[in-house]
C-alpha positions as CSV (number, residue, x, y, z in Angstrom):
1,M,-35.3,-30.1,0.5
2,R,-32.5,-29.0,1.4
3,D,-30.0,-32.4,3.2
4,R,-28.5,-29.9,6.0
5,K,-27.5,-33.0,7.8
6,N,-25.0,-34.3,4.2
7,A,-23.8,-30.6,3.9
8,E,-22.8,-30.8,7.6
9,E,-20.7,-33.8,7.4
10,K,-19.5,-32.5,4.6
11,A,-17.8,-29.1,6.4
12,R,-17.1,-31.7,9.3
13,L,-15.0,-33.1,6.7
14,L,-13.3,-30.0,5.5
15,V,-13.2,-28.0,8.4
16,S,-11.3,-32.0,10.1
17,R,-8.6,-31.1,7.5
18,M,-7.7,-27.3,8.6
19,T,-5.2,-26.7,11.9
20,V,-6.7,-24.3,14.6
21,E,-5.2,-21.7,13.0
22,E,-6.8,-22.0,9.8
23,K,-10.3,-22.6,11.5
24,A,-10.2,-19.3,13.1
25,S,-9.4,-16.8,10.4
26,Q,-12.8,-18.6,8.5
27,L,-14.5,-17.0,11.6
28,R,-13.6,-13.2,10.5
29,F,-16.5,-12.0,7.8
30,D,-13.7,-11.4,6.0
31,S,-12.4,-14.7,5.3
32,P,-9.4,-15.9,4.1
33,A,-8.8,-18.1,1.7
34,I,-6.7,-21.4,2.3
35,E,-4.9,-22.3,-0.7
36,R,-3.9,-26.1,0.4
37,L,-8.0,-26.8,0.9
38,H,-8.4,-25.3,-2.5
39,I,-11.0,-22.9,-0.6
40,P,-11.3,-19.7,-2.3
41,A,-11.9,-15.8,-0.4
42,Y,-15.3,-15.3,1.1
43,N,-16.8,-12.3,2.2
44,W,-20.1,-13.0,4.8
45,W,-21.0,-9.3,4.7
46,N,-23.3,-8.7,1.8
47,E,-27.2,-6.7,2.0
48,A,-30.7,-6.9,0.5
49,L,-32.9,-4.6,2.2
50,H,-35.3,-3.6,-0.5
51,G,-32.9,-5.0,-3.1
52,V,-29.1,-6.2,-3.8
53,A,-26.9,-3.4,-1.8
54,R,-23.7,-1.5,-2.0
55,A,-22.5,-3.5,-5.0
56,G,-23.2,-1.5,-7.9
57,T,-26.4,-1.8,-10.0
58,A,-29.4,-3.8,-9.0
59,T,-32.9,-3.7,-8.8
60,M,-33.9,-0.9,-6.2
61,F,-38.0,-2.3,-4.7
62,P,-39.2,0.3,-2.2
63,Q,-37.9,0.3,1.5
64,A,-39.0,-2.3,3.9
65,I,-41.5,-1.0,5.7
66,A,-43.0,0.2,2.4
67,L,-42.5,-3.0,0.9
68,A,-45.2,-3.8,4.5
69,A,-47.5,-1.1,3.3
70,M,-48.3,-3.7,0.6
71,F,-49.7,-6.3,3.1
72,D,-48.7,-8.6,0.3
73,D,-47.0,-11.7,1.8
74,E,-47.1,-13.3,-2.0
75,A,-45.2,-10.2,-3.1
76,M,-42.7,-10.7,-0.7
77,V,-41.9,-14.0,-2.0
78,K,-41.4,-12.4,-5.7
79,I,-39.5,-9.9,-4.7
80,G,-37.1,-12.1,-2.3
81,D,-36.6,-14.1,-5.5
82,V,-35.7,-11.6,-7.9
83,I,-33.1,-10.2,-5.1
84,A,-31.5,-14.2,-5.0
85,T,-31.5,-14.1,-8.8
86,E,-30.1,-10.8,-8.9
87,G,-27.5,-11.7,-6.2
88,R,-26.5,-14.7,-7.8
89,A,-25.8,-13.1,-11.4
90,K,-23.9,-10.9,-10.1
91,Y,-21.7,-13.4,-7.7
92,N,-21.3,-15.4,-10.2
93,A,-19.9,-12.5,-13.0
94,Q,-17.6,-10.8,-10.4
95,S,-16.1,-14.3,-8.5
96,K,-15.3,-15.6,-12.5
97,Q,-13.0,-12.3,-12.0
98,G,-11.6,-13.2,-8.5
99,D,-13.4,-10.4,-7.1
100,R,-14.3,-12.0,-3.2
101,D,-14.8,-8.1,-1.8
102,I,-17.7,-6.8,0.8
103,Y,-21.3,-6.9,-0.8
104,K,-20.5,-9.6,-3.1
105,G,-21.1,-12.5,-1.8
106,L,-24.5,-14.7,-1.3
107,T,-25.1,-14.4,2.7
108,F,-27.4,-11.5,2.6
109,W,-28.0,-9.9,6.3
110,S,-32.0,-9.1,5.5
111,P,-34.2,-8.6,6.8
112,N,-34.9,-6.6,9.6
113,I,-37.4,-8.1,11.7
114,N,-37.0,-5.7,14.9
115,I,-40.9,-4.3,15.7
116,F,-40.7,-0.5,15.0
117,R,-42.0,0.0,18.7
118,D,-41.2,4.3,18.3
119,P,-41.4,6.1,15.7
120,R,-38.4,8.5,16.7
121,W,-36.3,5.2,15.9
122,G,-34.5,6.6,12.3
123,R,-33.8,2.7,10.9
124,G,-37.7,2.2,11.6
125,H,-38.0,2.6,7.8
126,E,-35.6,-1.0,7.3
127,T,-38.5,-2.9,9.6
128,Y,-41.7,-4.0,8.8
129,G,-43.1,-2.1,11.1
130,E,-45.3,-2.6,14.7
131,D,-46.7,-5.7,14.4
132,P,-45.4,-8.9,15.6
133,F,-47.9,-11.0,13.0
134,L,-46.9,-9.0,10.2
135,T,-44.2,-8.5,10.6
136,S,-43.4,-12.7,11.4
137,R,-45.8,-13.5,8.3
138,L,-43.8,-11.1,5.5
139,G,-40.8,-12.2,7.0
140,V,-41.8,-15.5,6.2
141,A,-42.1,-14.5,2.7
142,F,-39.2,-12.7,2.3
143,V,-36.9,-15.1,3.3
144,R,-38.8,-18.1,1.8
145,G,-38.6,-16.3,-1.8
146,L,-34.5,-15.5,-0.7
147,Q,-33.4,-18.9,0.0
148,G,-35.5,-20.3,-2.3
149,N,-36.9,-24.4,-2.3
150,G,-34.4,-26.1,-4.7
151,P,-31.6,-29.0,-3.3
152,V,-29.2,-25.4,-3.2
153,M,-29.7,-22.8,-1.0
154,K,-30.3,-19.8,-3.7
155,A,-28.8,-17.3,-1.0
156,A,-29.1,-17.4,2.8
157,A,-30.6,-14.9,4.7
158,C,-30.4,-13.3,7.6
159,A,-32.9,-12.1,10.6
160,K,-31.9,-9.2,12.5
161,H,-31.1,-8.0,15.5
162,F,-31.9,-10.4,17.9
163,A,-33.6,-9.7,19.1
164,V,-34.6,-6.1,21.9
165,H,-33.3,-3.3,19.2
166,S,-34.9,-0.2,18.4
167,G,-33.3,3.0,19.0
168,P,-32.1,5.3,20.8
169,E,-29.4,4.8,18.3
170,A,-26.7,7.2,20.2
171,L,-26.8,4.1,22.6
172,R,-26.9,1.5,21.2
173,H,-23.6,0.2,21.9
174,E,-24.0,0.6,26.0
175,F,-27.6,0.8,25.9
176,N,-29.3,-2.1,28.0
177,A,-33.2,-3.0,26.5
178,V,-34.7,-4.0,29.6
179,A,-38.1,-6.2,28.5
180,S,-40.4,-7.8,30.3
181,E,-40.8,-11.8,30.1
182,K,-44.5,-10.6,28.5
183,D,-43.2,-8.4,25.9
184,M,-40.0,-10.5,25.2
185,R,-43.0,-13.5,24.3
186,E,-45.9,-11.3,23.0
187,T,-44.1,-8.5,20.7
188,Y,-40.1,-8.8,20.2
189,L,-39.3,-12.5,19.6
190,P,-42.2,-14.1,17.9
191,A,-40.9,-12.7,14.4
192,F,-37.6,-14.1,15.2
193,E,-39.1,-17.5,15.9
194,A,-41.6,-18.0,13.2
195,L,-38.6,-17.0,10.2
196,V,-36.0,-19.8,12.2
197,K,-39.1,-22.5,12.9
198,E,-41.0,-22.0,9.0
199,A,-38.6,-19.8,7.2
200,G,-35.7,-21.9,8.1
201,V,-33.4,-18.5,8.3
202,E,-29.7,-19.7,7.5
203,A,-28.1,-17.4,9.8
204,V,-29.7,-14.6,12.9
205,M,-27.5,-11.9,13.6
206,G,-27.6,-10.5,17.3
207,A,-27.6,-6.8,18.0
208,Y,-25.7,-4.2,19.6
209,N,-27.2,-3.4,22.9
210,R,-27.7,-5.6,26.0
211,T,-31.1,-6.8,26.5
212,N,-31.9,-7.4,30.1
213,G,-28.2,-7.4,30.8
214,E,-26.6,-9.7,28.4
215,P,-24.7,-8.6,25.6
216,C,-27.0,-9.7,22.4
217,C,-24.1,-11.4,20.3
218,G,-23.0,-12.9,23.9
219,S,-26.2,-13.7,25.5
220,T,-26.2,-17.4,26.2
221,T,-30.2,-16.6,27.2
222,L,-30.9,-15.2,23.8
223,L,-28.8,-17.4,21.3
224,K,-28.1,-20.7,24.0
225,K,-31.3,-20.7,25.6
226,I,-33.9,-19.8,23.2
227,L,-32.0,-19.6,19.3
228,R,-30.3,-22.9,19.6
229,G,-32.4,-24.4,22.7
230,E,-36.2,-24.0,22.5
231,W,-36.4,-23.2,18.5
232,A,-33.6,-25.4,17.5
233,F,-31.7,-23.3,15.0
234,R,-29.0,-24.8,13.0
235,G,-27.7,-21.9,11.1
236,H,-25.1,-19.7,11.3
237,V,-25.3,-16.6,14.3
238,V,-23.4,-13.6,12.9
239,S,-22.5,-10.4,15.1
240,D,-23.4,-7.0,14.7
241,C,-20.6,-4.9,13.0
242,W,-17.8,-4.3,15.9
243,A,-20.5,-5.6,18.1
244,I,-18.3,-7.2,19.8
245,R,-16.2,-5.1,20.5
246,D,-18.4,-2.8,22.4
247,F,-18.5,-6.1,25.1
248,H,-15.0,-4.6,26.5
249,E,-15.2,-0.5,25.5
250,R,-19.0,0.3,25.8
251,H,-21.1,-2.0,28.0
252,K,-17.6,-3.1,29.9
253,V,-18.5,-7.0,31.0
254,T,-15.6,-8.0,29.8
255,K,-11.8,-6.4,30.5
256,N,-10.1,-6.9,27.5
257,A,-10.7,-8.7,24.0
258,E,-9.9,-12.1,24.4
259,E,-12.4,-12.1,27.0
260,S,-15.4,-10.6,24.7
261,V,-14.1,-13.3,22.0
262,A,-14.4,-15.9,25.1
263,M,-17.9,-14.4,25.8
264,A,-19.0,-14.4,21.9
265,L,-18.1,-17.8,20.8
266,H,-19.1,-19.7,24.2
267,A,-23.0,-18.1,23.7
268,G,-22.6,-19.5,20.2
269,C,-21.5,-16.6,17.9
270,D,-20.4,-18.1,14.8
271,V,-18.9,-15.3,12.6
272,N,-17.7,-11.7,13.8
273,C,-18.2,-8.7,11.6
274,G,-15.5,-6.3,13.1
275,C,-12.0,-7.3,14.2
276,T,-12.2,-8.4,17.6
277,Y,-12.2,-12.5,16.5
278,Q,-9.3,-11.5,15.3
279,H,-8.2,-12.0,18.9
280,V,-9.6,-15.3,18.8
281,L,-6.0,-17.6,18.3
282,D,-4.7,-15.4,21.3
283,A,-8.2,-16.7,23.4
284,Y,-7.3,-20.0,22.2
285,R,-3.6,-19.5,23.5
286,K,-5.2,-18.5,27.1
287,G,-7.0,-21.4,28.1
288,M,-10.3,-18.9,27.3
289,V,-12.3,-20.8,24.1
290,S,-11.2,-24.7,23.4
291,E,-10.4,-25.6,20.2
292,D,-14.0,-27.8,20.0
293,E,-15.8,-24.1,20.1
294,I,-13.7,-22.7,17.4
295,T,-14.2,-25.6,14.9
296,Q,-18.3,-26.1,16.1
297,A,-18.2,-22.2,14.8
298,A,-16.3,-22.8,11.1
299,V,-18.2,-26.7,10.7
300,R,-21.5,-24.0,11.3
301,L,-20.0,-21.8,8.5
302,F,-19.0,-24.2,6.1
303,T,-22.1,-25.6,6.4
304,T,-23.9,-22.6,5.3
305,R,-21.6,-22.3,2.2
306,Y,-22.0,-25.8,1.2
307,L,-25.5,-25.1,1.1
308,L,-25.0,-22.3,-1.0
309,G,-23.4,-25.1,-3.6
310,L,-20.0,-23.3,-3.6
311,F,-18.2,-26.1,-3.2
312,D,-20.3,-28.9,-5.0
313,G,-22.2,-26.2,-7.7
314,S,-26.2,-26.0,-8.8
315,E,-27.8,-25.0,-11.3
316,Y,-27.7,-21.2,-10.1
317,D,-24.4,-21.4,-11.5
318,N,-25.7,-20.6,-14.7
319,I,-27.6,-17.6,-13.8
320,G,-26.2,-14.7,-16.3
321,Y,-25.5,-11.3,-15.3
322,D,-28.6,-10.2,-18.1
323,V,-30.9,-10.7,-15.7
324,V,-29.9,-7.5,-13.5
325,E,-32.1,-5.0,-13.5
326,C,-33.9,-6.8,-16.3
327,R,-37.3,-5.1,-17.5
328,R,-39.2,-7.9,-15.8
329,H,-37.5,-6.9,-12.2
330,T,-38.1,-3.6,-12.5
331,E,-41.8,-3.8,-13.2
332,L,-42.3,-5.9,-10.3
333,A,-40.2,-2.9,-8.5
334,V,-42.5,-0.7,-9.9
335,D,-45.5,-3.0,-8.8
336,A,-45.2,-3.0,-5.9
337,A,-44.3,0.8,-5.4
338,R,-48.0,1.5,-7.0
339,E,-49.0,-1.2,-4.5
340,S,-47.3,1.0,-1.3
341,I,-48.3,4.1,-1.4
342,V,-51.2,4.9,1.1
343,L,-53.6,7.5,-0.1
344,L,-54.6,9.0,3.7
345,K,-56.6,11.7,2.7
346,N,-58.9,12.6,-0.3
347,S,-61.4,15.3,-0.8
348,G,-62.2,14.1,-3.9
349,I,-59.4,15.8,-5.9
350,L,-57.3,12.5,-6.8
351,P,-57.5,10.6,-9.2
352,L,-56.6,14.2,-11.2
353,D,-58.0,14.5,-14.6
354,K,-54.9,16.2,-17.1
355,K,-58.3,17.0,-19.4
356,R,-59.3,19.6,-16.8
357,L,-56.3,20.7,-15.6
358,H,-54.0,23.4,-17.7
359,A,-51.2,23.7,-15.7
360,I,-50.0,21.7,-12.1
361,G,-47.3,23.1,-9.5
362,V,-44.5,20.2,-8.3
363,I,-43.2,21.8,-5.5
364,G,-41.3,21.2,-1.4
365,P,-37.6,19.4,-1.7
366,N,-38.4,15.9,-2.0
367,A,-39.9,16.2,-5.7
368,D,-37.0,16.4,-7.6
369,S,-35.0,14.3,-4.8
370,R,-33.5,10.6,-5.6
371,V,-32.2,10.5,-2.2
372,A,-35.8,10.7,-0.7
373,L,-36.4,7.6,-3.5
374,Q,-33.4,5.3,-1.9
375,G,-34.5,4.7,1.9
376,N,-31.0,3.3,2.9
377,Y,-29.1,0.1,2.3
378,H,-29.9,0.5,-1.3
379,G,-28.4,-0.3,-4.9
380,T,-27.6,1.7,-7.7
381,S,-30.2,2.6,-10.2
382,S,-29.5,2.3,-14.0
383,R,-32.6,5.1,-14.4
384,Y,-34.4,6.9,-11.2
385,S,-37.8,8.9,-11.9
386,T,-38.4,11.8,-9.4
387,V,-42.2,12.5,-8.4
388,L,-41.4,15.7,-10.7
389,E,-40.3,13.2,-13.6
390,G,-42.8,11.2,-13.2
391,I,-45.3,13.7,-13.5
392,Q,-43.7,14.9,-16.6
393,D,-44.0,12.3,-18.4
394,E,-47.7,11.5,-17.5
395,A,-48.2,15.0,-18.7
396,C,-46.3,14.4,-22.4
397,D,-46.7,18.1,-23.0
398,S,-51.2,18.3,-22.5
399,V,-50.9,19.9,-18.8
400,D,-47.8,22.9,-18.0
401,I,-45.7,21.8,-15.1
402,R,-44.4,24.3,-13.6
403,Y,-41.5,23.3,-10.7
404,S,-40.0,24.8,-7.5
405,Q,-37.6,22.8,-4.8
406,G,-40.0,25.3,-2.2
407,C,-37.3,25.5,0.7
408,A,-34.0,23.1,1.4
409,L,-35.1,19.4,3.2
410,F,-34.0,21.1,6.7
411,K,-32.1,24.0,6.3
412,D,-33.4,27.6,6.7
413,R,-32.1,28.3,2.3
414,V,-31.1,26.5,-0.2
415,E,-27.8,28.3,-1.3
416,A,-25.5,28.9,1.3
417,L,-25.0,32.7,0.8
418,A,-28.8,33.8,0.3
419,Q,-31.7,34.8,2.7
420,R,-33.7,32.1,4.3
421,Q,-36.1,30.7,2.8
422,D,-34.8,32.1,-0.4
423,R,-37.0,29.6,-2.8
424,M,-40.8,30.0,-1.2
425,S,-40.9,33.4,-3.7
426,E,-40.4,30.9,-6.5
427,A,-42.6,28.4,-4.7
428,L,-45.6,31.4,-4.6
429,A,-44.9,31.8,-8.2
430,V,-45.9,28.7,-9.2
431,A,-48.5,28.4,-7.3
432,A,-50.3,30.9,-8.3
433,L,-49.9,30.1,-12.0
434,S,-51.3,26.4,-11.0
435,D,-54.7,24.5,-11.0
436,V,-53.4,22.1,-8.6
437,I,-50.0,21.7,-6.4
438,I,-48.5,18.7,-5.4
439,L,-46.7,19.2,-2.7
440,C,-44.1,17.0,-2.0
441,L,-42.4,17.0,1.4
442,G,-40.8,14.8,4.1
443,L,-37.3,13.2,5.1
444,D,-34.8,11.0,3.6
445,E,-31.9,8.7,4.5
446,T,-29.8,11.7,6.2
447,L,-32.2,12.3,8.5
448,E,-33.8,9.4,9.7
449,G,-31.4,6.5,9.6
450,E,-28.4,4.2,10.9
451,E,-26.1,5.8,13.5
452,G,-23.4,6.9,11.6
453,D,-24.7,6.6,8.7
454,A,-27.4,9.5,9.0
455,G,-26.6,13.5,8.3
456,N,-28.6,14.2,11.9
457,G,-25.5,14.0,13.8
458,Y,-27.7,15.7,16.7
459,A,-29.8,13.0,17.3
460,S,-27.8,9.8,15.3
461,G,-30.1,9.0,12.6
462,D,-32.9,9.2,15.1
463,K,-36.1,11.8,14.8
464,K,-36.3,14.4,18.3
465,D,-39.7,14.4,17.3
466,L,-42.3,14.0,15.3
467,L,-42.8,17.0,12.9
468,L,-41.5,18.1,9.8
469,P,-39.1,20.1,9.6
470,E,-39.4,24.1,10.0
471,P,-38.6,25.1,6.7
472,Q,-40.9,22.8,5.2
473,R,-44.2,23.6,7.9
474,E,-43.6,27.4,6.8
475,L,-43.7,26.2,3.3
476,M,-46.6,23.9,3.9
477,E,-49.0,26.8,4.8
478,K,-48.0,29.0,2.5
479,I,-48.7,26.8,-0.1
480,I,-51.8,26.0,1.5
481,A,-52.5,29.7,2.2
482,T,-52.7,30.4,-1.1
483,G,-56.5,29.0,-1.5
484,K,-55.3,26.7,-4.4
485,P,-56.2,23.1,-3.9
486,V,-52.7,21.1,-2.2
487,V,-52.4,17.2,-2.6
488,V,-49.3,16.8,-0.3
489,V,-46.9,13.8,-1.1
490,L,-44.7,12.4,2.1
491,L,-41.9,10.5,1.0
492,S,-41.0,9.2,4.6
493,G,-40.3,6.0,6.3
494,S,-41.9,6.8,9.4
495,A,-44.9,8.5,11.2
496,L,-44.6,12.1,11.0
497,D,-47.3,14.7,12.3
498,L,-49.6,15.6,9.5
499,Q,-52.1,17.2,11.5
500,Y,-52.1,20.2,9.7
501,A,-52.1,18.8,6.2
502,D,-55.0,16.8,7.5
503,G,-57.1,19.5,8.4
504,K,-55.9,22.2,5.4
505,A,-54.5,19.7,2.5
506,A,-57.1,18.6,-0.2
507,A,-55.4,15.3,0.1
508,V,-52.5,13.6,1.3
509,L,-50.6,10.9,0.0
510,E,-47.9,8.6,1.8
511,A,-45.1,7.5,-0.5
512,W,-42.3,5.9,1.6
513,Y,-38.7,5.4,-0.3
514,P,-40.8,4.0,-3.0
515,G,-37.6,2.8,-4.8
516,A,-35.8,4.1,-8.1
517,R,-38.6,4.5,-10.1
518,G,-40.8,5.5,-7.5
519,G,-42.1,8.6,-9.0
520,K,-43.8,6.6,-11.4
521,A,-45.7,4.4,-9.3
522,V,-47.0,8.0,-7.9
523,A,-47.8,9.6,-10.7
524,D,-49.7,6.4,-11.9
525,I,-51.2,6.9,-8.7
526,L,-52.0,10.8,-8.7
527,F,-53.3,10.1,-12.7
528,G,-55.8,7.1,-12.0
529,H,-53.6,4.5,-13.8
530,C,-54.3,2.4,-10.7
531,S,-55.8,2.9,-7.3
532,P,-53.8,3.9,-4.4
533,S,-54.5,0.5,-1.9
534,G,-51.4,0.3,0.4
535,K,-52.2,0.2,4.0
536,L,-50.0,2.0,7.1
537,P,-47.8,-1.1,9.1
538,V,-47.0,2.1,11.7
539,T,-50.0,4.1,13.8
540,F,-49.7,7.6,12.9
541,Y,-49.8,9.7,16.2
542,R,-51.0,13.2,16.6
543,T,-48.4,14.3,19.4
544,L,-45.6,12.3,21.2
545,D,-47.0,14.0,25.1
546,G,-47.5,11.4,26.6
547,F,-45.8,8.8,25.1
548,P,-43.5,6.4,26.8
549,A,-39.8,7.7,26.7
550,F,-37.4,6.4,24.3
551,T,-35.4,4.6,26.3
552,D,-38.5,2.6,27.9
553,Y,-38.8,-1.0,26.2
554,S,-42.3,-1.5,27.9
555,M,-44.7,-2.1,25.1
556,K,-47.3,-0.3,27.3
557,G,-48.6,2.6,25.3
558,R,-46.9,1.8,22.3
559,T,-48.4,0.9,19.1
560,Y,-52.2,0.0,18.2
561,R,-52.4,-2.8,20.5
562,Y,-51.7,-0.9,23.4
563,M,-51.9,3.0,23.0
564,T,-55.2,4.4,24.8
565,G,-55.4,8.1,23.0
566,E,-56.5,8.3,19.3
567,A,-54.3,7.7,16.5
568,L,-54.7,10.7,13.4
569,Y,-54.0,7.7,11.3
570,P,-54.3,4.3,12.5
571,F,-52.5,1.4,12.0
572,G,-54.0,-0.6,9.4
573,Y,-55.5,2.5,7.1
574,G,-55.4,3.2,4.2
575,L,-57.7,4.6,1.3
576,S,-58.5,3.4,-2.2
577,Y,-60.3,4.8,-5.1
578,G,-63.0,1.8,-5.0
579,K,-65.4,1.4,-2.8
580,V,-64.7,-2.4,-1.4
581,D,-66.8,-3.4,2.3
582,V,-66.5,-7.3,3.7
583,T,-70.4,-8.0,3.3
584,H,-70.3,-11.0,5.3
585,A,-68.2,-13.3,7.0
586,E,-68.0,-16.7,8.8
587,I,-66.9,-19.1,11.0
588,T,-66.6,-22.6,9.1
589,N,-64.7,-24.8,11.0
590,T,-65.4,-26.0,15.1
591,V,-63.2,-23.8,17.2
592,T,-61.3,-25.2,19.7
593,K,-57.9,-23.9,21.7
594,D,-55.8,-25.9,19.6
595,S,-57.4,-25.3,16.4
596,G,-56.9,-22.5,13.8
597,I,-59.9,-20.3,13.1
598,E,-61.0,-20.4,9.4
599,L,-63.2,-18.2,7.2
600,S,-65.1,-17.2,5.1
601,V,-65.5,-13.8,3.7
602,D,-67.4,-12.5,1.5
603,I,-65.9,-8.7,-0.1
604,E,-68.0,-6.5,-3.4
605,N,-66.3,-3.7,-4.6
606,T,-69.3,-1.1,-5.4
607,G,-66.8,1.5,-6.5
608,H,-66.5,3.0,-9.7
609,C,-62.8,1.7,-10.7
610,R,-60.9,-1.4,-10.3
611,T,-58.7,-1.2,-6.4
612,G,-56.6,-3.8,-4.8
613,E,-57.5,-3.9,-1.2
614,V,-56.7,-6.2,1.7
615,V,-58.8,-7.8,4.4
616,E,-58.1,-8.0,7.5
617,V,-58.7,-10.0,11.0
618,Y,-58.1,-8.7,14.3
619,I,-58.9,-10.9,17.4
620,K,-59.4,-9.9,21.0
621,D,-59.7,-11.8,23.9
622,T,-62.6,-10.2,26.3
623,D,-62.4,-11.8,29.4
624,S,-58.7,-12.7,30.3
625,V,-56.6,-10.9,32.8
626,C,-53.2,-11.0,30.1
627,A,-54.9,-9.9,27.0
628,V,-53.1,-7.1,24.9
629,R,-55.7,-3.9,25.8
630,N,-56.8,-3.6,22.5
631,W,-56.7,-6.4,20.0
632,S,-54.5,-7.6,17.4
633,L,-53.8,-8.5,13.5
634,C,-54.3,-11.8,13.1
635,A,-54.8,-12.2,9.4
636,F,-55.1,-11.0,6.0
637,R,-55.0,-10.9,2.2
638,R,-54.9,-8.6,-1.1
639,V,-57.0,-9.0,-3.0
640,I,-58.2,-6.9,-6.3
641,L,-61.6,-6.4,-7.3
642,S,-63.2,-4.8,-10.6
643,A,-65.7,-2.7,-10.7
644,G,-68.9,-4.4,-9.1
645,E,-66.7,-7.3,-8.5
646,K,-68.6,-9.3,-5.8
647,K,-65.2,-12.6,-4.1
648,C,-65.7,-14.6,-2.1
649,I,-62.0,-15.5,-0.1
650,A,-60.8,-18.3,2.8
651,L,-58.9,-16.8,5.2
652,T,-57.1,-18.2,8.8
653,V,-56.5,-17.3,11.6
654,P,-53.9,-19.6,13.1
655,A,-54.3,-21.3,16.4
656,G,-51.8,-19.4,18.4
657,A,-53.5,-16.3,18.2
658,L,-56.2,-17.5,20.9
659,Q,-52.9,-17.3,23.2
660,C,-52.5,-14.5,25.6
661,I,-49.1,-14.4,27.3
662,D,-48.7,-14.2,31.0
663,E,-46.3,-11.8,32.9
664,N,-43.6,-14.9,32.5
665,G,-43.4,-15.7,29.9
666,H,-45.8,-18.6,28.8
667,A,-48.3,-18.7,26.3
668,A,-51.7,-20.5,26.9
669,V,-55.4,-20.3,25.9
670,T,-56.8,-18.9,29.3
671,G,-59.7,-16.7,27.5
672,H,-63.3,-18.2,26.9
673,R,-65.2,-15.5,24.9
674,F,-63.2,-14.0,22.0
675,K,-64.4,-11.0,18.9
676,L,-63.1,-11.4,15.0
677,Y,-63.3,-8.5,13.6
678,V,-63.2,-8.9,9.7
679,G,-62.9,-5.8,8.1
680,T,-60.6,-3.3,5.6
681,S,-59.1,-1.5,8.8
682,Q,-59.0,-1.9,11.9
683,P,-62.0,-1.9,14.3
684,D,-61.1,1.6,16.2
685,A,-63.6,4.1,16.0
686,R,-60.8,6.9,14.4
687,S,-60.3,4.1,11.1
688,V,-64.0,3.6,11.3
689,A,-64.6,7.6,10.9
690,L,-62.0,7.6,8.3
691,T,-63.3,4.9,5.9
692,G,-67.2,5.4,6.9
693,R,-66.6,1.2,7.3
694,K,-67.2,-0.8,10.2
695,P,-65.7,-4.0,10.4
696,F,-67.7,-7.2,10.4
697,E,-68.0,-9.0,13.9
698,L,-67.6,-12.8,15.0
699,E,-67.8,-14.3,18.2
700,I,-66.0,-17.4,19.3
701,L,-66.8,-18.8,22.8
702,L,-64.9,-21.9,24.1
C-alpha cells in the first residue's frame, strides 16, 4: 500500500526550500531542473493508450476500442502492467543518459475514458466505447495494471478528458457542451468517479471544451466541487494541451493569459500542457494568484514524483531494456488482438479450410496497410504483420495467395496521373482467379482521429457520416458482384454503415486497429486456429437519419441504452465458432436496496470447437420514472469453454445498478420491480435474431 501522506510530507518539505520563481517553473509540463536542490528536469507529457507511445520501439497492443471489445478486465490489468514495465525500462535507459525529453517520463496521459456517444467522433477509437459501466470496469483494471499495487507506483495513469468531451473536433476549443444533471451522473461522470475512488488514478486531465458554461480546465464545478470535494481526489490535475490558452483566445471567458492562469489555478489545475503557465509569475506579481496556490500545485506534482520513487529509488530501477517488445509482451498483444476481433456475420464460410482452397484473393486498401494496424497514439514496432502478410504466412505455399490494393483508401485513384479507380481491373482479375476473397476495407488514423492529427481536414478528424469512402463502396459492390464468396474484413475504430456487406457478403469481421502484429491474429481467426469471441463496445447503427445533432450532448436517442430504432449490429453482439448458451441463472443472495446481486450462472458450449465467450448481464428498472429507456450492462465475465464443456460461474451485480438518476442528478433506488437478463448478448430483438439465443430472465422484487 502506498503511503501518500509520507510522500506529501516529503514534497511539502522540498517545495518549502524553493523560491516562488522555482515553484512556478515546476507547473509547466516541461519542468526544468533545479540544480541547487538536485532536482532533475522532468517532462510530464507521455502517452500509453495501447502501449508506450511516441518514443520509439515498444509493444503495440490493439487500439483502445479493440481492447474494449475483449470485455476482459483481467486482461486489461496484464496489458497495463506490461505497458508500465516497458515504460520503466525505457525511462531507466534514457534517464541514465540524461535524456529527459517529451514522451520519456513515467506520467502517462492514459486512459481516455470519455463516452463514445456519437459514432462520428474521430477520437472515439481511443475510448472503451459507449457504455459507462464497461468503460469504468476496463478503465479501473487498466489503471491498476499501469500503477501497480506496490509501495512505489510503477507508472502514473491519467483519466482524461474530464469531463463531458466527445466532439465535434473542429469546435472543441470553443464549444460549450451542455449536459443535464441526469446525463452527467448517469453517463458522463461514472467512469471518472470509479477511476478516482476505486483505482486511485494519480492524475486527471481536463478537456478542451466548456461544460455547462465553464472551461473544463478551469471549472470550479468539475475540479473543486466534484473531483476534489465529492470524490476526495488527492492526485494532480493536468490541462489538455494548450487548453488554458483557449480560455482567452477561443472561449473568450478571460481577457488575457494572466486571467486564464488565475482561473485555472483557482480551480485546481496543477500542471499546464502548453505555454500559458509561463505567465504564472506575471499573474502572481499582479496579485491575481497567491503564492499558496502556486505552492499547493507544486506540492501535488512533487508528491507524484515521490510516489513514483524518482527521488528515493525503487525496485523498478532495475528493470532492464531487454523487456521492451520481448516475446512474452508481443504474444500478449497478439492474444489481445485475437480476443478483440468481432465476427458480425458468418454464412458458414468461416473458418476457411486450406485443404479445400486452391487460391485466395486478398483485396482492398487496408489489406497491406501498416497504418491501419496502428490506431493513433501509438509507438513503433520492430515488426509488423498486415492482414495480407498474416494470410501469406498462414498459407505457407499450400494455397495460392493473390493480392490487389483494389482502390485507394479514400481518393478516387492510387496513382495521381491515372484514371479514376485505376486498381479496379486488377482487383477483378484477382477475384476471377480466386476461390474466396478476403476484402479488407475500413479507415485508419488519417481519416478518424484527433483534430490536427487526422488528414481529413474537411471534418477535423471526425466522420461526416457512417459510409465507407466512395471508392471502397464501389470496390465492394463490384467484387461481390463477381459471385465469388467474399469475407469482408473491416479495420476501423468506429461504427460504419455495413448494410450492403451484411446483405451480400458471406462473412463480416470487425478487426478494429489490431496492433502491430494484428494481421497474424486476423489470419488465426480466418483459418480457425482460434474462435472469434469479441463483442461490440459500440452500437453499429443502420443510419444517422433522425440521429441527434453532433453538438447535442443529451443522451436521448443515443447508444443502446436510449436508442429507439433497431441497430444493424447491437452493442454487446458478436458471434463465435462455438455455440455457447446460458442454460440456467439464479440469484443466490437476498437482494435489498443496499446490497449487490450475487448470481450463479450455468453455461455450456454445445458446439464443436473451443471458444471464448462473454457472459453479459443487463438490468432493467421496470417501474421507476427516472430509469433509462432500455436496460444497462451491469456485469460481465469472459470465459473459455472447450467443445462440450459446461461451467458454473459466479457474477456480482453492484448495488449501484439498482439506482436510477433523477433529473437533479440524485441517485436512489426508487423502483421496486427489476429484470435481469443473463446471456451472451443484449436482450433486444435484433440480438436475439442474430444469435438465435435469448438471454435467461430473472425478476427482482424489492
